[in-house]
Tab-separated table of C-alpha atoms in Angstrom:
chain	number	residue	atom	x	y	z
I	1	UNK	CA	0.000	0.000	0.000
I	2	UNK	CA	2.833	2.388	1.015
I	3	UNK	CA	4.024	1.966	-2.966
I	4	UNK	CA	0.840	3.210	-4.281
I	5	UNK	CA	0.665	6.012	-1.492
I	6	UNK	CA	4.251	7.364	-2.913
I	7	UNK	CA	2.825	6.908	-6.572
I	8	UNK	CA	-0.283	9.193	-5.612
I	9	UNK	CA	1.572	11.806	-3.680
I	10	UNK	CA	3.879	12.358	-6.628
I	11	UNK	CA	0.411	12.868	-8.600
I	12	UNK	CA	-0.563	15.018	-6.497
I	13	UNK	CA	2.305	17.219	-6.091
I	14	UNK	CA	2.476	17.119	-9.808
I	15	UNK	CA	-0.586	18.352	-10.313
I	16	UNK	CA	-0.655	20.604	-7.600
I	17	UNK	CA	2.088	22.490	-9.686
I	18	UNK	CA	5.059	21.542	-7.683
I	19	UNK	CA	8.545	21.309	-9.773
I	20	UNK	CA	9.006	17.819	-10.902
I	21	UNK	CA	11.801	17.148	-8.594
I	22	UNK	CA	10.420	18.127	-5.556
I	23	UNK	CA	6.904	16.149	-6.329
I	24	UNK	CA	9.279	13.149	-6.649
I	25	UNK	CA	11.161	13.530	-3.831
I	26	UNK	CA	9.125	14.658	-1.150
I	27	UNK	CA	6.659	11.302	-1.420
I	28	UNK	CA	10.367	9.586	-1.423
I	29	UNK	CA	11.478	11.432	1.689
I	30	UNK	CA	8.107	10.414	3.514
I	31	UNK	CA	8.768	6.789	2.933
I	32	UNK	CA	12.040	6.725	4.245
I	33	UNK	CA	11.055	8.154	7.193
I	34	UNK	CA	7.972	6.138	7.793
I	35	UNK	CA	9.992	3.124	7.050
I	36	UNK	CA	12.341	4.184	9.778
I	37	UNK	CA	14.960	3.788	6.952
I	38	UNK	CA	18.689	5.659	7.398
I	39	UNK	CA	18.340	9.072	5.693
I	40	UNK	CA	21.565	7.851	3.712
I	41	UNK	CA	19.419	5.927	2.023
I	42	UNK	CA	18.669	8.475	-0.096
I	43	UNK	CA	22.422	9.352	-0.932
I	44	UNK	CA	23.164	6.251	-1.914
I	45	UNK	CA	20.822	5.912	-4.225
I	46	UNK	CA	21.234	8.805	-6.017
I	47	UNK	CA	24.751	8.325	-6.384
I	48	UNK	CA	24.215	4.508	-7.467
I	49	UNK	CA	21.548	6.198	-10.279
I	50	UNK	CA	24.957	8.710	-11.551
I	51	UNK	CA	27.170	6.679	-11.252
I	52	UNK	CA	26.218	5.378	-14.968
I	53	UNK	CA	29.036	5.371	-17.577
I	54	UNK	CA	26.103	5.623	-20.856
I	55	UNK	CA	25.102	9.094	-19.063
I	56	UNK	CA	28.546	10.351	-19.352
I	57	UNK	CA	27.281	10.502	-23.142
I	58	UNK	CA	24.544	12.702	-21.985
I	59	UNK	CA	26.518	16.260	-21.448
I	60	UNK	CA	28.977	15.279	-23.733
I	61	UNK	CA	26.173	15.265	-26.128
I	62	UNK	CA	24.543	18.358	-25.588
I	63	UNK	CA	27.774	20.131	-25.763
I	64	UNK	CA	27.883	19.135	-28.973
I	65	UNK	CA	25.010	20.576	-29.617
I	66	UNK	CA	25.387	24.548	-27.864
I	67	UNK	CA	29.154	24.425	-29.817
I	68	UNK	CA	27.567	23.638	-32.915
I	69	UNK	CA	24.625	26.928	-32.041
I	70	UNK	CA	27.563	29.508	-31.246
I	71	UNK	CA	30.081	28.296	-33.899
I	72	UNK	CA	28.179	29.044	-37.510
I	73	UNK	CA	28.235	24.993	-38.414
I	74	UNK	CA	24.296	24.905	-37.644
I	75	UNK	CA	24.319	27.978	-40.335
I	76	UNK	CA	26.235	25.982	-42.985
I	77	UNK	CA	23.984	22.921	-42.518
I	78	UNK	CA	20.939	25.120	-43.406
I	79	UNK	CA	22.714	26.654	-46.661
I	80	UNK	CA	23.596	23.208	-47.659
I	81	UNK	CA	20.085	22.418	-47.830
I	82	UNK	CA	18.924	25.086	-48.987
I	83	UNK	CA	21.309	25.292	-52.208
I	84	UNK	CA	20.305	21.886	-52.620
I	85	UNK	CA	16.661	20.971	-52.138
I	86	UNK	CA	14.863	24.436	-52.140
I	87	UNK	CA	13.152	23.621	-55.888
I	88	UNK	CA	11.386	20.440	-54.177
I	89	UNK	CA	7.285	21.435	-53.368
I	90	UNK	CA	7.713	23.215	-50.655
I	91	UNK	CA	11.036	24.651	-50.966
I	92	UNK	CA	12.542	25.538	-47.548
I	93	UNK	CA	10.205	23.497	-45.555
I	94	UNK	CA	12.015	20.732	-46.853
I	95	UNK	CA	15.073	22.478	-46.503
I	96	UNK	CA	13.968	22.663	-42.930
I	97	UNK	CA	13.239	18.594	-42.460
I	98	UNK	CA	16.629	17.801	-44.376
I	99	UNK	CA	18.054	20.097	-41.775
I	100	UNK	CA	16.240	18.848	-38.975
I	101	UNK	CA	17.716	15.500	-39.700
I	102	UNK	CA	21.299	16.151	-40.886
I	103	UNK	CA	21.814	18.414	-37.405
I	104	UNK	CA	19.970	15.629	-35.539
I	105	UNK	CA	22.816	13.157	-36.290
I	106	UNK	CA	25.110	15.650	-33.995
I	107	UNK	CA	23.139	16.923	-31.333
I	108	UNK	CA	20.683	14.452	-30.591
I	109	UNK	CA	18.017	16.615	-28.718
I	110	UNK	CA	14.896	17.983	-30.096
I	111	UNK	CA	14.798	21.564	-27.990
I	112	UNK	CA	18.743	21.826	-29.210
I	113	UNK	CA	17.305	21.551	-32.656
I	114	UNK	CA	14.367	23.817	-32.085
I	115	UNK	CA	16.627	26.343	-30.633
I	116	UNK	CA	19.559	26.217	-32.573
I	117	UNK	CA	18.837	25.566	-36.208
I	118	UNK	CA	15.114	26.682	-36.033
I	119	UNK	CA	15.829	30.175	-35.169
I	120	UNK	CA	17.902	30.046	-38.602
I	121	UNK	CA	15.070	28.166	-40.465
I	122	UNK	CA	12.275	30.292	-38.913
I	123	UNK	CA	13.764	33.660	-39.795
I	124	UNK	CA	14.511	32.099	-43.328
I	125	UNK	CA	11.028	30.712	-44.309
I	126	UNK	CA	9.512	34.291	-42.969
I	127	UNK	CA	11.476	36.193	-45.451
I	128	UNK	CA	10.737	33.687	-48.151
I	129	UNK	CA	6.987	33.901	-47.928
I	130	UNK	CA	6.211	31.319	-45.786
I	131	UNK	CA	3.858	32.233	-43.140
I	132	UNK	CA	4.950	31.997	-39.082
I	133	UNK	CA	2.623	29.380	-38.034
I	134	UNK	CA	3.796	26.771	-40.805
I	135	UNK	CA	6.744	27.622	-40.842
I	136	UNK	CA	7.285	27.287	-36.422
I	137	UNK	CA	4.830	23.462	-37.354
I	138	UNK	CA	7.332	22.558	-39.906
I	139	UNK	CA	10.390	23.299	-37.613
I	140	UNK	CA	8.844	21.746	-34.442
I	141	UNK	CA	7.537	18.025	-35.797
I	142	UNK	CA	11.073	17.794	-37.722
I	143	UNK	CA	12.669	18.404	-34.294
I	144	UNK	CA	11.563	15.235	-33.183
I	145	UNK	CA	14.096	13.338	-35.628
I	146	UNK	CA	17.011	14.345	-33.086
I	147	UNK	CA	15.685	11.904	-30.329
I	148	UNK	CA	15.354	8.899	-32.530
I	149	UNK	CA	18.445	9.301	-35.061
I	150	UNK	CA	21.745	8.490	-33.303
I	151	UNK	CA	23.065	9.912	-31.231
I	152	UNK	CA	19.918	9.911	-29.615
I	153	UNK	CA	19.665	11.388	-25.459
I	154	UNK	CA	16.640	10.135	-24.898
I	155	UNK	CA	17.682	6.771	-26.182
I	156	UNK	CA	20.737	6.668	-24.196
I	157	UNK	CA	18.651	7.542	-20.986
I	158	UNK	CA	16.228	4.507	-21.689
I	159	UNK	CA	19.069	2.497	-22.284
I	160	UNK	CA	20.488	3.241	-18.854
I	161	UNK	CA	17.396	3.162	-17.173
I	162	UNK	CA	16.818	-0.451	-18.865
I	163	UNK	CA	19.806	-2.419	-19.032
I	164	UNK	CA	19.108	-2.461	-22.720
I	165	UNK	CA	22.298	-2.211	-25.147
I	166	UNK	CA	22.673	2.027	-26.130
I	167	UNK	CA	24.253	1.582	-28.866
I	168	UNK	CA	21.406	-1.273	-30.455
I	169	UNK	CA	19.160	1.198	-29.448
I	170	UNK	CA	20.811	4.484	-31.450
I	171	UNK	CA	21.525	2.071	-34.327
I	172	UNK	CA	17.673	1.213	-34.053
I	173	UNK	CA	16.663	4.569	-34.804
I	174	UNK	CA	18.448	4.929	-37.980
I	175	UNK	CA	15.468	3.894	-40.449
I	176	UNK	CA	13.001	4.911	-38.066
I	177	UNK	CA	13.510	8.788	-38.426
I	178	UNK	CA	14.129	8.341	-42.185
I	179	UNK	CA	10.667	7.276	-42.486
I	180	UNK	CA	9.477	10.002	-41.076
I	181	UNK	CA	11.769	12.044	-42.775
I	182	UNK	CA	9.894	10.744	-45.591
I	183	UNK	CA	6.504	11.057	-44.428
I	184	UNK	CA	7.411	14.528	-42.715
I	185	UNK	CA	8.696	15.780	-46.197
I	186	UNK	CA	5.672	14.512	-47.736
I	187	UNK	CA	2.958	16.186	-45.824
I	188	UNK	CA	5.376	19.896	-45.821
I	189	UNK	CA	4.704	19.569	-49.957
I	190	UNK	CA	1.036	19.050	-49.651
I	191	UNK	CA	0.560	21.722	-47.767
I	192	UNK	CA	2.734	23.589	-49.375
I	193	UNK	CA	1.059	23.242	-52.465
I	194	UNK	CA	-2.031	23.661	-51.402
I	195	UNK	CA	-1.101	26.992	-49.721
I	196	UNK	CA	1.041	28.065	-52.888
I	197	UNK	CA	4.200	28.318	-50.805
I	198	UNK	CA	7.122	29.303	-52.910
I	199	UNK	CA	9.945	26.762	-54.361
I	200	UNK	CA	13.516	27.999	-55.938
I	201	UNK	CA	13.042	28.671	-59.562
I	202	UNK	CA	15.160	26.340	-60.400
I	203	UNK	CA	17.600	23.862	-59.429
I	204	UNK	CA	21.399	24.652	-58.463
I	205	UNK	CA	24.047	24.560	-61.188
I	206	UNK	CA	27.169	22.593	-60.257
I	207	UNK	CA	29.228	25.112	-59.234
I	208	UNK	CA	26.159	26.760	-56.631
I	209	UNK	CA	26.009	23.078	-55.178
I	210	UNK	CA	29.660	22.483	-54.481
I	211	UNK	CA	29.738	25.937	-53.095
I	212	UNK	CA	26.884	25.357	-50.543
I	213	UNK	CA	28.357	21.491	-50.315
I	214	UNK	CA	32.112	22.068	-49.302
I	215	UNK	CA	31.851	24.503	-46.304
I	216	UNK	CA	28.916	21.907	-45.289
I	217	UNK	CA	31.407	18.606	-45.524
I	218	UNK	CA	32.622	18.590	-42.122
I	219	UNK	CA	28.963	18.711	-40.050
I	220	UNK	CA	27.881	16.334	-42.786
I	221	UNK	CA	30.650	14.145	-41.800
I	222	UNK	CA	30.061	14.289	-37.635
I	223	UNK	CA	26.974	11.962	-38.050
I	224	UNK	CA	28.889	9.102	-40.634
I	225	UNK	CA	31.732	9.303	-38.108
I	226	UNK	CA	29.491	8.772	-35.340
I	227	UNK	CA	27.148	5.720	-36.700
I	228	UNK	CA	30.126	4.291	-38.818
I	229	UNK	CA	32.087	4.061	-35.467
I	230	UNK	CA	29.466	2.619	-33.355
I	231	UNK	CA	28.459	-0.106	-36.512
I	232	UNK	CA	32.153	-1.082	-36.604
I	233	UNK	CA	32.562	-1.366	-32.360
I	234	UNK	CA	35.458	1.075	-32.854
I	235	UNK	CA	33.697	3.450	-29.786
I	236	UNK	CA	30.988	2.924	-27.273
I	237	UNK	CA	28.115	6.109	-27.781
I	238	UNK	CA	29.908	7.420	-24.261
I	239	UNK	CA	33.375	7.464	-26.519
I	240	UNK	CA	31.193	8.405	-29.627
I	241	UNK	CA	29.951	11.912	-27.743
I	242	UNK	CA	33.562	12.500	-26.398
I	243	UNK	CA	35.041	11.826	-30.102
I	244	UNK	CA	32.036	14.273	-31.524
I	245	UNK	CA	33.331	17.307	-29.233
I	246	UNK	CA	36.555	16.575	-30.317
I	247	UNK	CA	35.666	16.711	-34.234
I	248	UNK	CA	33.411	19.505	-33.650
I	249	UNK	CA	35.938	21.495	-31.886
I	250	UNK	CA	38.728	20.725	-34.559
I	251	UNK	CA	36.125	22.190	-37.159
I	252	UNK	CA	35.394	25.061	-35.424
I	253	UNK	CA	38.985	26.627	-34.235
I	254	UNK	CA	40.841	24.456	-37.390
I	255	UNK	CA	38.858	24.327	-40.424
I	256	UNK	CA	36.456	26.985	-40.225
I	257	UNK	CA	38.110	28.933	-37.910
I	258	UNK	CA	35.283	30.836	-36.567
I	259	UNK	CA	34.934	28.791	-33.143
I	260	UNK	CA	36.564	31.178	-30.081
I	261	UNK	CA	37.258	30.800	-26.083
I	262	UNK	CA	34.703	32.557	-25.516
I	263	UNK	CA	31.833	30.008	-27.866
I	264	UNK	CA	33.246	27.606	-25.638
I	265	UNK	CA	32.843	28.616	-22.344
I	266	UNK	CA	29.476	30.257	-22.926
I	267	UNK	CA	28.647	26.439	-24.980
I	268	UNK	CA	30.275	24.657	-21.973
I	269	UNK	CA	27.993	27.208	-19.170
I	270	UNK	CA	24.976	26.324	-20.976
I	271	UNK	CA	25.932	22.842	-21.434
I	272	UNK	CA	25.967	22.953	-17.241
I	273	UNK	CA	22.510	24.351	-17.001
I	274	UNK	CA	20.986	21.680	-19.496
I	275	UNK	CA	22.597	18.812	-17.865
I	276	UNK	CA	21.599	19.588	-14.294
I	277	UNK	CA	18.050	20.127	-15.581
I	278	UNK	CA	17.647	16.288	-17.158
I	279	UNK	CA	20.551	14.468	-14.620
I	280	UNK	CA	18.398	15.884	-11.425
I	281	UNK	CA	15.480	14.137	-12.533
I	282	UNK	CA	16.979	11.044	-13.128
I	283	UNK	CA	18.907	10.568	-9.954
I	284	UNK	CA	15.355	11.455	-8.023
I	285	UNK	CA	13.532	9.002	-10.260
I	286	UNK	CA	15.988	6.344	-9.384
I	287	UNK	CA	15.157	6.834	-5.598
I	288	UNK	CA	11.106	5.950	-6.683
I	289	UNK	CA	11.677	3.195	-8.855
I	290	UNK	CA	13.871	1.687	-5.851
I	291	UNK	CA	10.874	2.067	-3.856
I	292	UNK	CA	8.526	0.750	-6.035
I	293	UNK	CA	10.540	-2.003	-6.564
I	294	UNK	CA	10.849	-2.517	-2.973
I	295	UNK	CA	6.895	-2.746	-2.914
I	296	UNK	CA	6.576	-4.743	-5.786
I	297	UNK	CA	4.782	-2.472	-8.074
I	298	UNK	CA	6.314	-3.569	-10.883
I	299	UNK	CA	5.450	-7.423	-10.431
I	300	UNK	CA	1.887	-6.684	-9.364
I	301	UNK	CA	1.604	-4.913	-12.554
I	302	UNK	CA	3.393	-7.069	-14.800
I	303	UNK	CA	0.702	-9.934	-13.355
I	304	UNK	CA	-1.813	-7.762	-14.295
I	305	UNK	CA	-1.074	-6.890	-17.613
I	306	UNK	CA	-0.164	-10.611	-18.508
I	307	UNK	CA	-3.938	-11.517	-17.298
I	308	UNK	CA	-5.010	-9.409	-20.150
I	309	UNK	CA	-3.140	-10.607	-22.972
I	310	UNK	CA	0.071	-12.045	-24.091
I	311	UNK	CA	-0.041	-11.141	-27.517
I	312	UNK	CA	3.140	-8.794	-28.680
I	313	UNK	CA	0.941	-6.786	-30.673
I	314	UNK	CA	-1.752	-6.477	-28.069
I	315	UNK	CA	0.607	-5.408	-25.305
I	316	UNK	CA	2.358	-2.714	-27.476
I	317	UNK	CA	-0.880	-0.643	-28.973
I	318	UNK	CA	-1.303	-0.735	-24.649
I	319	UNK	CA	2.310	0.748	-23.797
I	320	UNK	CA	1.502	3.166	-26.596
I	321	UNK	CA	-1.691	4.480	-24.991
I	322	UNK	CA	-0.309	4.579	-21.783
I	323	UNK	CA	2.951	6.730	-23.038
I	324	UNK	CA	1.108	9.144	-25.106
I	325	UNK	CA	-0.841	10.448	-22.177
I	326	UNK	CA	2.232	10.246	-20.046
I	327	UNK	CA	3.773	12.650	-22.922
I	328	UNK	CA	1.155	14.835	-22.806
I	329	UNK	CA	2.289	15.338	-18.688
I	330	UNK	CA	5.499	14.980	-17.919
I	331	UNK	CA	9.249	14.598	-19.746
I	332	UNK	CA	10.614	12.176	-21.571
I	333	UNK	CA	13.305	11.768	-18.889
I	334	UNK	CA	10.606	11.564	-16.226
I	335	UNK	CA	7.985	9.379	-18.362
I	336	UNK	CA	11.558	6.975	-19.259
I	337	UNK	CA	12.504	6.878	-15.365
I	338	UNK	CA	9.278	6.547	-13.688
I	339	UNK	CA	7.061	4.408	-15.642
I	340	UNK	CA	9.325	2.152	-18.074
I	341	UNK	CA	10.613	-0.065	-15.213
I	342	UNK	CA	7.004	-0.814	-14.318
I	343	UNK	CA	5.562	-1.315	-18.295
I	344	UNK	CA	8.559	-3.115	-19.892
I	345	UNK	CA	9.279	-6.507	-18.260
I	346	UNK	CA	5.874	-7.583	-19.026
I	347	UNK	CA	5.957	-6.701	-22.407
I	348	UNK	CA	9.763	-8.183	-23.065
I	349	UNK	CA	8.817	-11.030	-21.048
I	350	UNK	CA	5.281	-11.464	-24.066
I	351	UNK	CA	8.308	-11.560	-26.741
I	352	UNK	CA	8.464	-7.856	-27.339
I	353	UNK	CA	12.531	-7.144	-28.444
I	354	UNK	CA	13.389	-4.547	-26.013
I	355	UNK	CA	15.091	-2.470	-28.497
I	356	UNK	CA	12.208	-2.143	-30.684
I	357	UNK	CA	10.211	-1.800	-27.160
I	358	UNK	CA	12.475	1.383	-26.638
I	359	UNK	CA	11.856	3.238	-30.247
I	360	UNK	CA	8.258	2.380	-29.601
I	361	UNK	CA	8.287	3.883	-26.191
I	362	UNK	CA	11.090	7.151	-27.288
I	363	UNK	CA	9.311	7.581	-30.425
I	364	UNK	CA	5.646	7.988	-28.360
I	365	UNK	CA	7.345	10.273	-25.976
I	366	UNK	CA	8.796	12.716	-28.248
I	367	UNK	CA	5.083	12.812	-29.678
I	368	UNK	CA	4.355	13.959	-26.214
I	369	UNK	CA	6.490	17.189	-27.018
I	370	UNK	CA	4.168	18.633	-29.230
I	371	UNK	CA	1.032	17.820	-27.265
I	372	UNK	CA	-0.842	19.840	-24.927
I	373	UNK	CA	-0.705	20.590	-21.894
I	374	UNK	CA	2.966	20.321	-20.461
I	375	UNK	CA	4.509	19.868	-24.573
I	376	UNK	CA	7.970	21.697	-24.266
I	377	UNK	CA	8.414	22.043	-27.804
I	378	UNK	CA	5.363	23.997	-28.058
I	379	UNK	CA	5.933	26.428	-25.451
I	380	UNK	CA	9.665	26.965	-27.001
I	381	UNK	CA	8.300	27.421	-30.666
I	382	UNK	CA	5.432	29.846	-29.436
I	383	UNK	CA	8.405	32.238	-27.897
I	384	UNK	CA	11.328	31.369	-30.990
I	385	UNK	CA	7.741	32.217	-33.734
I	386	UNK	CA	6.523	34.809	-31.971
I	387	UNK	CA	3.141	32.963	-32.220
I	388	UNK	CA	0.320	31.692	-30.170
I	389	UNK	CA	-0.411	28.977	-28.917
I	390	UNK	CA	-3.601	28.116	-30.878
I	391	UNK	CA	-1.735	29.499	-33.941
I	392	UNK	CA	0.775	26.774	-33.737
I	393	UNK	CA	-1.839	23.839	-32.745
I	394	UNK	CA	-3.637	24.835	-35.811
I	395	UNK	CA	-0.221	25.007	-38.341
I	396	UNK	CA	0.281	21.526	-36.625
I	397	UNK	CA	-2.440	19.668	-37.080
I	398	UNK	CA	-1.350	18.004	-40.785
I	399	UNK	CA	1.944	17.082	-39.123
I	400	UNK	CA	0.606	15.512	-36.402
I	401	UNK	CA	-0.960	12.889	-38.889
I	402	UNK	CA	2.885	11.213	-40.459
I	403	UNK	CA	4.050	11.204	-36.791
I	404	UNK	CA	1.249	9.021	-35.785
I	405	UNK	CA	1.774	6.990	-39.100
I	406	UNK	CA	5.059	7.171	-38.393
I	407	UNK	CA	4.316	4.875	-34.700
I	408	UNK	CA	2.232	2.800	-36.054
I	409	UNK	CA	5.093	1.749	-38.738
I	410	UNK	CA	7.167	1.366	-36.113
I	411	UNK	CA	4.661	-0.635	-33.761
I	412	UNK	CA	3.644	-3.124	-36.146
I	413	UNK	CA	6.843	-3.719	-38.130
I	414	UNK	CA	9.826	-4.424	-35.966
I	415	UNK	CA	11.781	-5.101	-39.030
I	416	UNK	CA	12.081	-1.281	-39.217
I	417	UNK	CA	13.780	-0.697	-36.227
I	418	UNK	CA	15.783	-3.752	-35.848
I	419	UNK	CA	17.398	-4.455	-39.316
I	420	UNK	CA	20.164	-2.796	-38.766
I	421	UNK	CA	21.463	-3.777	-35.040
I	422	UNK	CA	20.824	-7.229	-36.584
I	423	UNK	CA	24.121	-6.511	-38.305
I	424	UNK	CA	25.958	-6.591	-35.177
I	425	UNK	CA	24.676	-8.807	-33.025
């Protein structure tokens, strides 16, 4: 009973408007000491939940990210895609996706994406034509490629939380956010057409596409370096993040030689801030899954969920209902922490491949950015657009149909997600 009394005071905090941390914590603190249990307790685990070489990847990662913001390469990305696929329906909405995707395979954050390459593609598409809300739509759904294409941060944190192999997982998410690449870029040129958006007049002459091409060579090459490495077991995704700084700082101070002591630090200060925010949360969460462990939540529900069905299929259109209104309320680091533990062993133990399990679960999530009432993304985009809130709903509604697709692909065909870890196994 005392497990299910920590489970609703965290609600209840929650909802009472209480920062995450603290509605986590304080149900935590009030079973230790009704338990009569050392206040140490609480220490240790925290520590134990830190003390995870995968999340080393996490900072690392996200510095990647800021340096890439402050140095220009998130600028040459953009022009590279621009030069390149402007003339397609749609013209820099698609430039915007291809973007999305290419600066994805660096940073591996959605918000990092939103904030860093969507200011660029926002301001561009406004000057172009393109109106604010479609243009903030476009940039926000396309975000959501970051947390599924390697290196992924979400990923990596439900790979820690899970036992499950990171780097099957980030190799997992390889086709997955090309569909909806696909799918993304598809619905941008109905829209567009339907609108009458504008395209380039025409399409780049040689010499205009290795001009926008050669400045954009060495972000194009972060992500190959990055998958190529992990496919061939050259690096772990922890080494992968620390080799990625390294690359991206050579570019920066060697080849471009715009990068300065001063990108860095500010990067590296930011980097700081962003960390703390997701690393808090997940050494708090640790303390409630221990407890709910303790109580045997997990096992009570895994019983129950196994009385319902123990078809694959069955269990997974469940774990998708139950994530998507989870997304719509909390984090994806909270959501991954909290409820995972208690919704995946019954589903693995059904026959569900946990890494398919985990781009099902991410995938859902991330859906849960752009959903009302706690989405992130949305309250971001609103501020970066200058837009309202129903404004942006609205603009998003013909996105939010390949995204859904998108999990359903994903859901029913594990093919998809696990071809490619197949190759190293």
């Amino acid at each position: 009973m005392l497990g299910y009394l920590v489970l609703a005071g965290f609600m209840a905090l929650f909802m009472a408007g209480f920062p995450i941390v603290y509605s986590i914590l304080i149900p935590c603190i009030g079973y230790v000491l009704i338990e009569d249990l050392p206040l140490t307790l609480l220490a240790q685990r925290v520590t134990y939940a830190l003390d995870s070489f995968p999340l080393v990847a996490v900072p690392l990662f996200i510095f990647v990210g800021n340096l890439m913001n402050l140095s220009g390469i998130t600028d040459r990305i953009f022009n590279f895609a621009d030069t390149l696929f402007s003339r397609i329906h749609g013209g820099l909405a698609q430039v915007n996706i291809l973007g999305s995707l290419i600066f994805s395979g660096i940073s591996g954050a959605a918000l990092a994406d939103i904030a860093g390459l969507g200011r660029v593609e926002i301001k561009a598409m406004r000057e172009r034509g393109f109106d604010a809300p479609f243009a903030a739509a476009v940039t926000a759904s396309s975000s959501l490629l970051g947390p599924i294409f390697p290196p992924s941060i979400p990923l990596i944190v439900y790979g820690s939380a899970t036992s499950v192999s990171v780097v099957q997982l980030l190799l997992g998410g390889i086709l997955p956010a090309v569909v909806c690449t696909i799918f993304l870029m598809i619905a941008a040129g109905l829209v567009s057409v339907r609108a009458g958006y504008p395209r380039a007049a025409r399409w780049p002459t040689p010499r205009e596409a290795w001009g926008a091409t050669w400045p954009a060579i060495p972000a194009l090459m972060a992500p190959v370096l990055i998958i190529l490495g992990m496919l061939l077991g050259v690096f772990t995704p922890t080494e992968a993040a620390a080799v990625a700084v390294l690359y991206v700082l050579f570019v920066g101070f060697v080849v471009h030689r715009e990068m300065t002591v001063r990108h860095v630090l500010d990067s590296a200060l930011l980097t700081a801030r962003n960390t703390a925010a997701i690393l808090v949360i997940v050494a708090a969460a640790a303390m409630l899954g221990w407890i709910l462990s303790v109580e045997q939540i997990p096992q009570e529900f895994s019983t129950f969920v196994t009385g319902l069905s123990n078809d694959p299929l069955t269990l997974l259109v469940l774990a998708n209902v139950i994530f998507f209104l989870a997304g719509m309320f909390l984090d994806s680091t909270t959501a991954t922490l909290l409820i995972v533990p208690i919704v995946a062993p019954p589903l693995v133990a059904a026959g569900v491949d946990p890494v398919h399990l985990g781009l099902v679960v991410v995938f859902n999530l991330m859906i849960g950015l752009l959903t009302p009432p706690m989405g992130l993304a949305l309250f971001l985009m609103t501020d970066i657009a200058e837009i309202s809130m129903r404004q942006l709903l609205r603009a998003l509604v013909p996105f939010y149909i390949p995204l859904i697709v998108t999990q359903v692909v994903i859901t029913v065909w594990p093919d998809v997600v696990l071809a490619i870890p197949r190759m190293i196994r």
